[in-house]
Coordinates of C-alpha atoms and ligand atoms in Angstrom, one line a residue:
X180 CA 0.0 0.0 0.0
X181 CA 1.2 3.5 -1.3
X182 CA 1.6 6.4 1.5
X183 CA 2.3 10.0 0.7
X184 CA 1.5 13.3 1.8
X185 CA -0.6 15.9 1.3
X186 CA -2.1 19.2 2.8
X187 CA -5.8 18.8 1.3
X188 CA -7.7 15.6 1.6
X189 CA -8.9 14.4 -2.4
X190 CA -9.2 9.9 -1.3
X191 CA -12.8 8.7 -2.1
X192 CA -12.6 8.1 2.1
X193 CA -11.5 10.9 4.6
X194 CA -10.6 10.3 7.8
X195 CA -11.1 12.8 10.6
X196 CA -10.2 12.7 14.5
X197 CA -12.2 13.4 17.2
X198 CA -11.5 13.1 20.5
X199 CA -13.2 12.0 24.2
X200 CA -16.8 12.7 24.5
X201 CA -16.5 12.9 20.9
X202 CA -15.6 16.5 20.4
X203 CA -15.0 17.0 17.2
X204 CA -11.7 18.4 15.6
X205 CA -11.4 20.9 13.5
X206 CA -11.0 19.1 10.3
X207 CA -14.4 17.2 11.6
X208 CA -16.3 20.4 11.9
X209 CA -15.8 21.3 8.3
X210 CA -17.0 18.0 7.2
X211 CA -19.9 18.1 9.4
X212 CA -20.9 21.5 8.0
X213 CA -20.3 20.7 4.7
X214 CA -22.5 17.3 4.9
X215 CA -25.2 19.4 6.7
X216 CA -24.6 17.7 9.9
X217 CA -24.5 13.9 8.7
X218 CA -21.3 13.7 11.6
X219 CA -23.5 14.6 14.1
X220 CA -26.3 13.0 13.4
X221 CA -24.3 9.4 13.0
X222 CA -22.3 10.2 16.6
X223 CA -26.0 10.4 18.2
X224 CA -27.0 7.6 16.8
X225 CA -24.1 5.3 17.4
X226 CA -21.6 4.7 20.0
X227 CA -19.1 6.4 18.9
X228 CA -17.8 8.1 22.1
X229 CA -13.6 9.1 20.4
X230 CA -12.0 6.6 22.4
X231 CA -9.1 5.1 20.8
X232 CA -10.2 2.3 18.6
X233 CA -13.7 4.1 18.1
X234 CA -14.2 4.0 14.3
X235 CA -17.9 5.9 12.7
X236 CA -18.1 5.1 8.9
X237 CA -20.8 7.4 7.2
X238 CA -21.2 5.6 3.6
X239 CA -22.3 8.4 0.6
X240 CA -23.0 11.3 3.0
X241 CA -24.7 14.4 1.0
X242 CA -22.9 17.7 0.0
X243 CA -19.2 16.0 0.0
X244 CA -17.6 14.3 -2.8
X245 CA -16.0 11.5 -0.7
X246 CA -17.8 8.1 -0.8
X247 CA -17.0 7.9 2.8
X248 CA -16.4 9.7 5.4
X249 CA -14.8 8.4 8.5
X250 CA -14.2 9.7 12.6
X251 CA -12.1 8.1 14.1
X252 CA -10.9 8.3 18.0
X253 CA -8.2 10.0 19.9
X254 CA -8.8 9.7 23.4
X255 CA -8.0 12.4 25.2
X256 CA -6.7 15.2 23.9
X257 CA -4.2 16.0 26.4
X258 CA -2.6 12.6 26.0
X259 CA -2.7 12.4 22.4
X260 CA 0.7 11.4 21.0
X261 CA 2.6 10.0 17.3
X262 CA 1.6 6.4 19.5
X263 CA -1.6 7.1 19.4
X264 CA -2.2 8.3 15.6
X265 CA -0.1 5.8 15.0
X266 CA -2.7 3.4 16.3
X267 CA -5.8 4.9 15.5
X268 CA -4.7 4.7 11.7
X269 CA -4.4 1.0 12.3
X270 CA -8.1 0.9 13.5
X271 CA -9.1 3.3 10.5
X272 CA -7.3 0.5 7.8
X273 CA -8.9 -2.4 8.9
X274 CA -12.2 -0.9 9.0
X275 CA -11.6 0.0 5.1
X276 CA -8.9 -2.4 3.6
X277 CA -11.6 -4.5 1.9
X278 CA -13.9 -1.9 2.2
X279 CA -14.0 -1.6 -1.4
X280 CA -12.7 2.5 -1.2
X281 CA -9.6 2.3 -3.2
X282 CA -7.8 5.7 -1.6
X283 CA -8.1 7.3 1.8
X284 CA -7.0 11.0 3.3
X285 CA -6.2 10.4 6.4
X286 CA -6.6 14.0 8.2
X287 CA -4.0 14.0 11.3
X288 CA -4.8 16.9 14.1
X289 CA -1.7 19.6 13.8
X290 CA 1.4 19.5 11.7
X291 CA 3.9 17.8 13.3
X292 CA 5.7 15.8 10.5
X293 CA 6.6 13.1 12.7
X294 CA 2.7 12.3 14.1
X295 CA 2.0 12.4 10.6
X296 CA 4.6 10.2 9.6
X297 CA 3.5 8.1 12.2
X298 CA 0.2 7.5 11.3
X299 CA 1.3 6.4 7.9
X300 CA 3.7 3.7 9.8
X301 CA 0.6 2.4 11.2
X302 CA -1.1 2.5 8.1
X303 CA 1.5 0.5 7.0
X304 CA 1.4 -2.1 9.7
X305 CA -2.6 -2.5 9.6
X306 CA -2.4 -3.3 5.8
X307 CA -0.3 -6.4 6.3
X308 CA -1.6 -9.4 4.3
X309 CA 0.0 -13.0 3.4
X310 CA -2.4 -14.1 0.7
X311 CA 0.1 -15.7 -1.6
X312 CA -1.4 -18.6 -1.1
X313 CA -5.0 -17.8 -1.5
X314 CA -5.8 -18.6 -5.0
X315 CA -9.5 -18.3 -4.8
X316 CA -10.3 -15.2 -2.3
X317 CA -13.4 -14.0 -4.2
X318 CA -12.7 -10.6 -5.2
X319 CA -14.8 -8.9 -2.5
X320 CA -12.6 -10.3 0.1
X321 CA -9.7 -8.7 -1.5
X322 CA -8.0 -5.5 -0.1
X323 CA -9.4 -2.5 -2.1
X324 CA -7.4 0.1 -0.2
X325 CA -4.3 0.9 -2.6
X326 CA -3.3 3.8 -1.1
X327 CA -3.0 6.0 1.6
X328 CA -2.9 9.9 1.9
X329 CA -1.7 11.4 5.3
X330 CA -3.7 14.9 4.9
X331 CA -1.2 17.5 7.7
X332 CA -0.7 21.0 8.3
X333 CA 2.7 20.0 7.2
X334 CA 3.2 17.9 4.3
X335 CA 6.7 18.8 3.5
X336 CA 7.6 17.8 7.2
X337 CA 5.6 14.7 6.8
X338 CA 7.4 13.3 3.9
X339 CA 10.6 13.8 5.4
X340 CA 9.8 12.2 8.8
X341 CA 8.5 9.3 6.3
X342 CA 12.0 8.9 4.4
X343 CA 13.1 6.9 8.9
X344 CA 9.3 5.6 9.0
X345 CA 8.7 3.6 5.4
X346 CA 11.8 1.0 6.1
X347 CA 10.4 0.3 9.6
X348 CA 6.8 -0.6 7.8
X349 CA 9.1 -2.5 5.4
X350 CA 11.5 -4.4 7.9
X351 CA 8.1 -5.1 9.8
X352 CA 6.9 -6.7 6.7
X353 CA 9.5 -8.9 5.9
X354 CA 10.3 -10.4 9.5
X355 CA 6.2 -10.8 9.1
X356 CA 6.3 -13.1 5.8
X357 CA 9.2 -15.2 7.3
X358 CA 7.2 -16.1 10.2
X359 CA 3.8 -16.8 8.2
X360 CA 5.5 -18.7 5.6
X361 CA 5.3 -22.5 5.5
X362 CA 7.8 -24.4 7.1
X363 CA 8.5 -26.9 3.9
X364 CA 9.3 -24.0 2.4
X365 CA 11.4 -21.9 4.2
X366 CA 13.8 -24.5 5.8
X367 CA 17.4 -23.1 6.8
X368 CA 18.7 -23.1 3.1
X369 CA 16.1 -21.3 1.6
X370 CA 16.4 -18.8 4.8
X371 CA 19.8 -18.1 4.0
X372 CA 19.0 -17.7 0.3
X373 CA 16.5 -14.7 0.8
X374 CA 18.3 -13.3 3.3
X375 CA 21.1 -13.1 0.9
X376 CA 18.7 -10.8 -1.5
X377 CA 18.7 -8.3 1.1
X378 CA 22.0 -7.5 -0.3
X379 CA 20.2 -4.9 -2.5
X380 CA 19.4 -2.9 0.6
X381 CA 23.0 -2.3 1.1
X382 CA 23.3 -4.9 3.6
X383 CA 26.9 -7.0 3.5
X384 CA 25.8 -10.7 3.8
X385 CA 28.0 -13.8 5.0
X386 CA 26.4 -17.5 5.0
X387 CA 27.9 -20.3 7.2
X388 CA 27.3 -23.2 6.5
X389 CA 27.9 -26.7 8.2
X390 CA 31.2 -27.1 7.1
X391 CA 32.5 -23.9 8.3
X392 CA 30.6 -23.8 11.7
X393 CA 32.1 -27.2 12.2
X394 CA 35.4 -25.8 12.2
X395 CA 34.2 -23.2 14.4
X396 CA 33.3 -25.6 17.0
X397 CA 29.5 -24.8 16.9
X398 CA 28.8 -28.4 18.2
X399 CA 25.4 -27.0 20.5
X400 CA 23.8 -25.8 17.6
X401 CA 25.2 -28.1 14.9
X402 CA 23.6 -30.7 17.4
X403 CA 19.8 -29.4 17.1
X404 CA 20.3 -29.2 13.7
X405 CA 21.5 -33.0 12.5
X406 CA 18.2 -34.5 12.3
X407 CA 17.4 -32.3 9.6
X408 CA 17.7 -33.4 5.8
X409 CA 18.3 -29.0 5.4
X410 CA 21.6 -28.2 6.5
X411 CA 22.3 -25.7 9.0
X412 CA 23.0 -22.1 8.3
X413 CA 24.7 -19.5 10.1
X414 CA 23.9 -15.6 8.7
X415 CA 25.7 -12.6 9.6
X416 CA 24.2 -9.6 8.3
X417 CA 26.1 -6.2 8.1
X418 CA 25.2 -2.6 8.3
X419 CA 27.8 -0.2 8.4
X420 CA 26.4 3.9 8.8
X421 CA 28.3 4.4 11.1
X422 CA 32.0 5.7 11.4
X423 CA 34.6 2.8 10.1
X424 CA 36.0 2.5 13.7
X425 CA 32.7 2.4 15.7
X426 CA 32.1 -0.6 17.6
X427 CA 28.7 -2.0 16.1
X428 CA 26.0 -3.0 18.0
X429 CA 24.7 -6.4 18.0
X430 CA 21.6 -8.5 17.1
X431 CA 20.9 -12.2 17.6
X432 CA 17.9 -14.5 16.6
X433 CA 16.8 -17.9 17.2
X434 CA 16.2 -19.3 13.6
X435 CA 14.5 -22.5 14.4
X436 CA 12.6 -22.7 10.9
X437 CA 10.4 -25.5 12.6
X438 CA 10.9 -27.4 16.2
X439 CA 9.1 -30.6 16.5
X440 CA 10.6 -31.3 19.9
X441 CA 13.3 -33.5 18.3
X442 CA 13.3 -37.2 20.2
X443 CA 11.7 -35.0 22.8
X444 CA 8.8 -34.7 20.2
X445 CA 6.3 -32.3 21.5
X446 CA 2.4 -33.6 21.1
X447 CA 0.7 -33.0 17.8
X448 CA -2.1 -30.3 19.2
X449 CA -1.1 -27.2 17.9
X450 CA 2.5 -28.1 16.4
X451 CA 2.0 -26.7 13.2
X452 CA 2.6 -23.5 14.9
X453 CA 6.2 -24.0 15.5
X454 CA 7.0 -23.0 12.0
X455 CA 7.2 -19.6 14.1
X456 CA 10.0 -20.5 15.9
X457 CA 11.9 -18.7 13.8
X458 CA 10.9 -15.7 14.9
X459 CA 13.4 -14.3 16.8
X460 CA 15.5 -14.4 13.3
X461 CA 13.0 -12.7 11.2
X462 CA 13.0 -9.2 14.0
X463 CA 16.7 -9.7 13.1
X464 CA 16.4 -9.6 9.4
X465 CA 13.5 -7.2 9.4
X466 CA 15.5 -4.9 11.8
X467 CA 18.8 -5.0 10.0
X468 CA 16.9 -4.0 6.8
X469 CA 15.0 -1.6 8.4
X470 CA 18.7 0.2 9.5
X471 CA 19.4 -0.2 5.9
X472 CA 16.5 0.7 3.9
X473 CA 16.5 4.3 6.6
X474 CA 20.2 4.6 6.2
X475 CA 20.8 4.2 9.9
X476 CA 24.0 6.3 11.0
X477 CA 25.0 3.5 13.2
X478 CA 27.1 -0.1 12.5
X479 CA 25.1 -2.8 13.3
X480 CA 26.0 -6.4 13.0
X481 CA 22.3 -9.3 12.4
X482 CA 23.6 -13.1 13.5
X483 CA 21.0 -15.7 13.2
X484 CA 21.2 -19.3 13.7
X485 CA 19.0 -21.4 11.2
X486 CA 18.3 -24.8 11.6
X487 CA 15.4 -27.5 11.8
X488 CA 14.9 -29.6 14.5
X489 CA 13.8 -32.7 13.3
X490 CA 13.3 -36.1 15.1
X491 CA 15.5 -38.5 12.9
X492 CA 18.2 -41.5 12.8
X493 CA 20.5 -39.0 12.9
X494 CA 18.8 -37.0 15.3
X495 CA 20.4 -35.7 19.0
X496 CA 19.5 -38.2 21.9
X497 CA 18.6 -37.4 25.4
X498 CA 22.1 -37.4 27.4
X499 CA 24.4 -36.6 24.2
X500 CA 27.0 -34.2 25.6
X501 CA 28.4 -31.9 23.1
X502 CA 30.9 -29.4 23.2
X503 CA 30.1 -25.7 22.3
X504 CA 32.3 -23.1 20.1
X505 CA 33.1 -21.5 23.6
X506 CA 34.4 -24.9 24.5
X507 CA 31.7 -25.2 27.1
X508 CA 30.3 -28.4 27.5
X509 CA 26.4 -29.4 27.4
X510 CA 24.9 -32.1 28.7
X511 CA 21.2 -32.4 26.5
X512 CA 18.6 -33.9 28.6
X513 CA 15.7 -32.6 26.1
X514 CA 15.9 -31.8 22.6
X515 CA 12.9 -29.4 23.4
X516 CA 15.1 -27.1 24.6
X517 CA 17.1 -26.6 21.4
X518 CA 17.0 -22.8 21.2
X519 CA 19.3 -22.0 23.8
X520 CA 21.5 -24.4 21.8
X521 CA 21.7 -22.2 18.9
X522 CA 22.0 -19.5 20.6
X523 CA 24.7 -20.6 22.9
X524 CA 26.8 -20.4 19.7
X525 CA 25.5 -17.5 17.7
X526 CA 26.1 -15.2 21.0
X527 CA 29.4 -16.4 21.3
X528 CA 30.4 -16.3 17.6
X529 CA 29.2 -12.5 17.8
X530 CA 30.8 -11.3 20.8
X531 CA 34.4 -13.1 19.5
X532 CA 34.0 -11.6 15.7
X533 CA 32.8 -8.9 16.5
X534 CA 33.4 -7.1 19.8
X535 CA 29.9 -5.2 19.7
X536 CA 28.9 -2.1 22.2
X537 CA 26.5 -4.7 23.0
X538 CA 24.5 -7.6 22.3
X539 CA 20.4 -8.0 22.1
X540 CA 19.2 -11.8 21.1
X541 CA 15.4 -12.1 20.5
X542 CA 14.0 -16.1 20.7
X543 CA 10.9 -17.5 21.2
X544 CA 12.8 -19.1 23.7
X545 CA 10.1 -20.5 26.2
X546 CA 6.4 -21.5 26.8
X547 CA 7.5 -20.7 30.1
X548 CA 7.4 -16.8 29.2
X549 CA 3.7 -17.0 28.4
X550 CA 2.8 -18.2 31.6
X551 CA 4.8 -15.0 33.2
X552 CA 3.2 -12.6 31.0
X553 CA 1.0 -13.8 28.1
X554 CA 0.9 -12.1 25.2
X555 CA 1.0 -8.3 26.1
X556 CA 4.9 -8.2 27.1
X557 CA 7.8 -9.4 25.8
X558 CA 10.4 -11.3 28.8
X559 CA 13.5 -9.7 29.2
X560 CA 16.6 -10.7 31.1
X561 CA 20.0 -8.3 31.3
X562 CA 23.3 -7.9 32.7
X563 CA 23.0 -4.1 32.6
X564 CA 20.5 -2.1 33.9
X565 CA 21.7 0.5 31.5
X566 CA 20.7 -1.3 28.3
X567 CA 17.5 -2.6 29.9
X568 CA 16.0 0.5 30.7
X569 CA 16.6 2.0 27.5
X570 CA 14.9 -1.5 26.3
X571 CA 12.2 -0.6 28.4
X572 CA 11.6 3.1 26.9
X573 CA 11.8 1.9 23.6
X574 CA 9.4 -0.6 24.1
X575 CA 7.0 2.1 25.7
X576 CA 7.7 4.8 22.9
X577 CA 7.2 2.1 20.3
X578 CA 4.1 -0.3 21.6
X579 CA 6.0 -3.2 21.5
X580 CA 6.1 -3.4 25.5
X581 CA 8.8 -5.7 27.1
X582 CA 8.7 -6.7 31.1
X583 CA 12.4 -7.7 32.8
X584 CA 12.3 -10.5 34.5
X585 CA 15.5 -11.8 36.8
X586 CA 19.0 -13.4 36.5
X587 CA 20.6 -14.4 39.9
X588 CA 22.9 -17.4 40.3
X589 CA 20.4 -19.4 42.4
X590 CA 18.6 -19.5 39.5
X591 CA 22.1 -20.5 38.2
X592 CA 23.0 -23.6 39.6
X593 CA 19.9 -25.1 38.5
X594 CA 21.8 -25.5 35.3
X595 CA 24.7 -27.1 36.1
X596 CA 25.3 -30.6 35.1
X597 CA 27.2 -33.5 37.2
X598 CA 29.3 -34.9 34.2
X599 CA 29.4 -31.7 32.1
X600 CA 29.7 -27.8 32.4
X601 CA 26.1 -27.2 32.4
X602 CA 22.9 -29.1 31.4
X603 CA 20.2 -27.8 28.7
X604 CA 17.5 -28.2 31.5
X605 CA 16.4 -26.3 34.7
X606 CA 15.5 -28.6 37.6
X607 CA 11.7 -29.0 37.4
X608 CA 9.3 -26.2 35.5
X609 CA 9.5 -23.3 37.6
X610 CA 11.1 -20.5 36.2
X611 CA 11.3 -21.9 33.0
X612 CA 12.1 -18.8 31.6
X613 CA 14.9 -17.5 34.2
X614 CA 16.9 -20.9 33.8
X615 CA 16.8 -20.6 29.7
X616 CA 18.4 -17.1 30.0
X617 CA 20.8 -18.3 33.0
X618 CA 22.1 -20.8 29.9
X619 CA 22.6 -18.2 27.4
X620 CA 23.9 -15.8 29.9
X621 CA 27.0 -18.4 30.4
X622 CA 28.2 -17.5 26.8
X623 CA 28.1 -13.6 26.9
X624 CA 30.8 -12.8 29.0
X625 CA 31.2 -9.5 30.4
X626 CA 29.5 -7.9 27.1
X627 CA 26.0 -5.4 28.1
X628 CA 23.1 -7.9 26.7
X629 CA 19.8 -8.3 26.8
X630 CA 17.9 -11.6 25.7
X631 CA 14.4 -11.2 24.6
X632 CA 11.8 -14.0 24.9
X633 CA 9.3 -13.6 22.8
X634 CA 7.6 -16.9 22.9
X635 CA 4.0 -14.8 23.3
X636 CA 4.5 -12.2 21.5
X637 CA 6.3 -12.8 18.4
X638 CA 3.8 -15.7 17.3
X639 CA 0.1 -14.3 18.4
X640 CA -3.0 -15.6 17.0
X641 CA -5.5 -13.7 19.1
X642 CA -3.7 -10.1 18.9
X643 CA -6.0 -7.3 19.3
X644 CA -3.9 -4.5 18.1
X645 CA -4.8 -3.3 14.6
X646 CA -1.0 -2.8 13.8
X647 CA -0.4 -6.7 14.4
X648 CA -1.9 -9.6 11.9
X649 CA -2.8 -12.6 13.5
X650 CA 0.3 -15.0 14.0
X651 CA 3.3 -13.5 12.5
X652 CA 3.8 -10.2 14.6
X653 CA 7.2 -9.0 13.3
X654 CA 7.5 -8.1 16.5
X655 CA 11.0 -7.0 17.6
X656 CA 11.7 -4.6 14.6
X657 CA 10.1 -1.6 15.9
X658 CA 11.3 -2.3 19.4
X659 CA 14.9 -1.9 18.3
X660 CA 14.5 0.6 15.7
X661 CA 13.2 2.6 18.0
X662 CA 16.4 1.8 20.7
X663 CA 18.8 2.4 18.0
X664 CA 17.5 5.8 16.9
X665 CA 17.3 6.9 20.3
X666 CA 20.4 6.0 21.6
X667 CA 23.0 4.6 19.1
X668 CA 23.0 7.2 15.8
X669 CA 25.1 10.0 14.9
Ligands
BES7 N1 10.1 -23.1 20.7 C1 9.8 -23.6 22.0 C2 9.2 -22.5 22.9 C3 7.8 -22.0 22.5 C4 6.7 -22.6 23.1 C5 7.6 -21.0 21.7 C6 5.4 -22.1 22.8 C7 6.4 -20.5 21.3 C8 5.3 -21.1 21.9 C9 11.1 -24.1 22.7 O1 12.1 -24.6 21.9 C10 10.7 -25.1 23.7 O2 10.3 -26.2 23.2 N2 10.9 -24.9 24.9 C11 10.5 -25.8 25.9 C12 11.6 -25.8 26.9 C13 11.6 -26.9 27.9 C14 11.8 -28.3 27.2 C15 12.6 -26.7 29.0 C16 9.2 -25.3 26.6 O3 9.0 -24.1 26.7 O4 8.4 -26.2 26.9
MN8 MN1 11.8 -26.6 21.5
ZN9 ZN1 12.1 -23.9 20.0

């Protein structure tokens, strides 16, 4: 879907605001008047009140030439913010996508370029679809909505806020198909491959594969990986906007392209869903070409582990103990628990090639996580209040909201192992969570880090945010764009 700017509304749909107790703005007022009232007289006879969310379509009004015309909800006016336009164009897009209007001015309140540019990001996000495999969605279930015109008192500004915005919507996107996409199709190998297209971006792009991670001494995720008929892949994505010398900054994803469980094969109910477990890759991806595709002034450095975790012949047992690149030695006691295996090595592999400012990983690590917070927070677990609370700000300033949860060596010990270094297992399911990041936090050193689990929210079927489709979230990309422009650029 098309966005662009403009200071006079001409889509076949306007949007308006209005705010609490459904006072009307401005731009409402003049379409009110101009209809001979038909705002007012749909308000009082709806129940419409301007909350956030609150959506009034009046279909072929007289005395206008739009075929629509649409209030939408701010809330209060004192607490309006880019957030909240940002929303409310979500809730304006979905109730118009497949509407059958085919071009929408959507009037913002003001003309601050960056609200406006904001409510074409959630524009953006609303009109997410993955319908290529929908060969017969009957035409009037098909997205009419082809563009979107963000009516301000500032265009110019607008546009420019934009040129930062668009590759957010775009990185959102792409970590979005990866996750929705079918698990025979995008197995490790095929991953790798369309992560290598990014290349046009700008992005530098390196692809391990088994061979060369075996030299490495990547024997934890190697491991999860050798039930698979796909062979393991090992991506390191590069962005360099920053000064030559600049330490980069550091993001790592779990790339699980689908986890059966292994021998520790999960039950059938609701399996299919693991072709998400990906997802922590796909922020990755969807961040580093969101960096890209704004021209980010900063370096930043995307590792993610690919592989399949398949129960095989060939497959990891049960009590295999096998030795990771940071020579640390793990003793499996559930295949289940494969993604701190990948990331074991991934995180140490970027800290030692790298030497980043500091390191992020995102995984749908645990089930665990959705018992501590369900699906409105992501977990997160640091060594660095520092990093955290900037984690925490970002997640506020950008809706993706993230909740820190704690590290502590009692939690520790649960993970150590009587014939190894450490075991891939907490004792019993409490703190399922804590234990998984006590594991990873054993290969990142002294480094600042933060892990995210995002078991809940990167994969969410029942999402009521307009800005998220169901399943595939992208979530993650926003999150750290939003870190990175606020603390790491220029
Ligand atoms: N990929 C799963 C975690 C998961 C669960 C993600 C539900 C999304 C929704 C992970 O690999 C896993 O299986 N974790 C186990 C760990 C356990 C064996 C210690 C879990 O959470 O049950
Ligand atoms: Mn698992
Ligand atoms: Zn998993």
């Amino acid at each position: 879907m098309k966005i662009s700017f403009a200071a006079a509304a001409s889509g076949d749909a306007i949007a308006v605001p209005a705010y609490d107790k459904a006072e009307f703005s401005d731009a409402a007022k003049a379409l009110d008047s101009a209809s001979g009232g038909a705002l007012t007289r749909a308000v009082a006879r709806s129940r419409f009140e301007g909350g956030v969310g609150d959506v009034l379509v009046v279909t072929a009004p007289a005395g206008v030439d739009a075929d629509r015309v649409v209030l939408y909800g701010l809330g209060k006016a004192g607490d309006v913010s880019a957030s909240i336009f940002e929303r409310a164009a979500g809730h304006v897009i979905k109730a118009l996508l497949t509407s059958g209007a085919e071009t929408l001015s959507f009037t913002v309140d003001g003309d601050d370029g960056d609200v406006a540019a904001r409510a074409g990001l959630g524009a953006r996000l609303a009109a997410y679809r993955f319908d290529k495999y929908r060969t017969k969605l009957a035409d009037s279930k098909k997205p009419s909505l082809a563009g979107v015109e963000i009516v301000s008192g500032d265009p110019g500004a607008a546009q420019t806020a934009w040129e930062s915005w668009g590759p957010v919507a775009d990185g959102a996107d792409i970590a979005r198909d990866l996750v929705m996409e079918a698990p025979n199709v995008l197995g490790p190998e095929n991953y790798a491959k369309q992560v290598k297209d990014l290349a046009r971006l700008g992005l530098e792009i390196e692809v391990l594969g088994e061979k060369d991670m075996t030299k490495l001494g990547m024997g934890a995720l190697l491991g999860v990986g050798q039930g698979s008929v796909q062979e393991s892949q090992l991506v390191v994505m590069k962005w360099t906007g920053g000064a030559k010398d600049e330490q980069p900054v550091c993001f790592v994803g779990k790339g699980v392209t689908f986890d059966t469980g292994g021998i520790s094969l999960k039950p059938g109910l609701g399996m299919d869903e693991m072709k998400g477990d990906m997802g922590g890759s796909a922020a990755v991806v969807g961040l580093m070409a969101a960096l890209a595709g704004r021209k980010a002034k900063v370096n930043a450095v995307g590792v993610i582990g690919l592989v399949e975790n398949m129960p095989d012949g060939n497959a990891q047992r049960p009590g295999d103990i096998v030795t990771s690149m940071s020579g640390q030695t793990i003793e499996i006691l559930n295949t289940d628990a494969e993604g701190r295996l990948v990331l074991a090595d991934a995180l140490w592999y970027a800290q030692k090639e790298f030497d980043p400012k500091f390191i992020i990983d995102l995984a749908t690590l645990t089930g665990a996580i959705l018992i501590s917070l369900g699906q409105e927070h992501a977990g997160i677990f640091s060594n660095d209040d520092e990093l955290a609370g900037r984690l925490f700000d970002a997640g506020k300033a950008s809706d993706e909201t993230v909740w820190r949860l704690p590290l502590g060596p009692e939690y520790d010990r649960q993970i150590d192992s009587p014939i190894a270094d450490m075991k891939n297992l907490g004792e019993g399911r409490n703190a399922g969570s804590i234990t998984a990041a006590q594991f990873l936090q054993r290969f990142v050193n002294e480094k600042p880090w933060v892990h995210i689990d995002i078991a809940g929210v990167g994969m969410n079927s029942k999402s009521k945010d307009p800005r998220q489709p169901l399943f595939g979230t992208g979530f993650g990309v926003r999150l750290l764009d939003r870190l990175v422009r606020d603390h790491y650029e220029g």
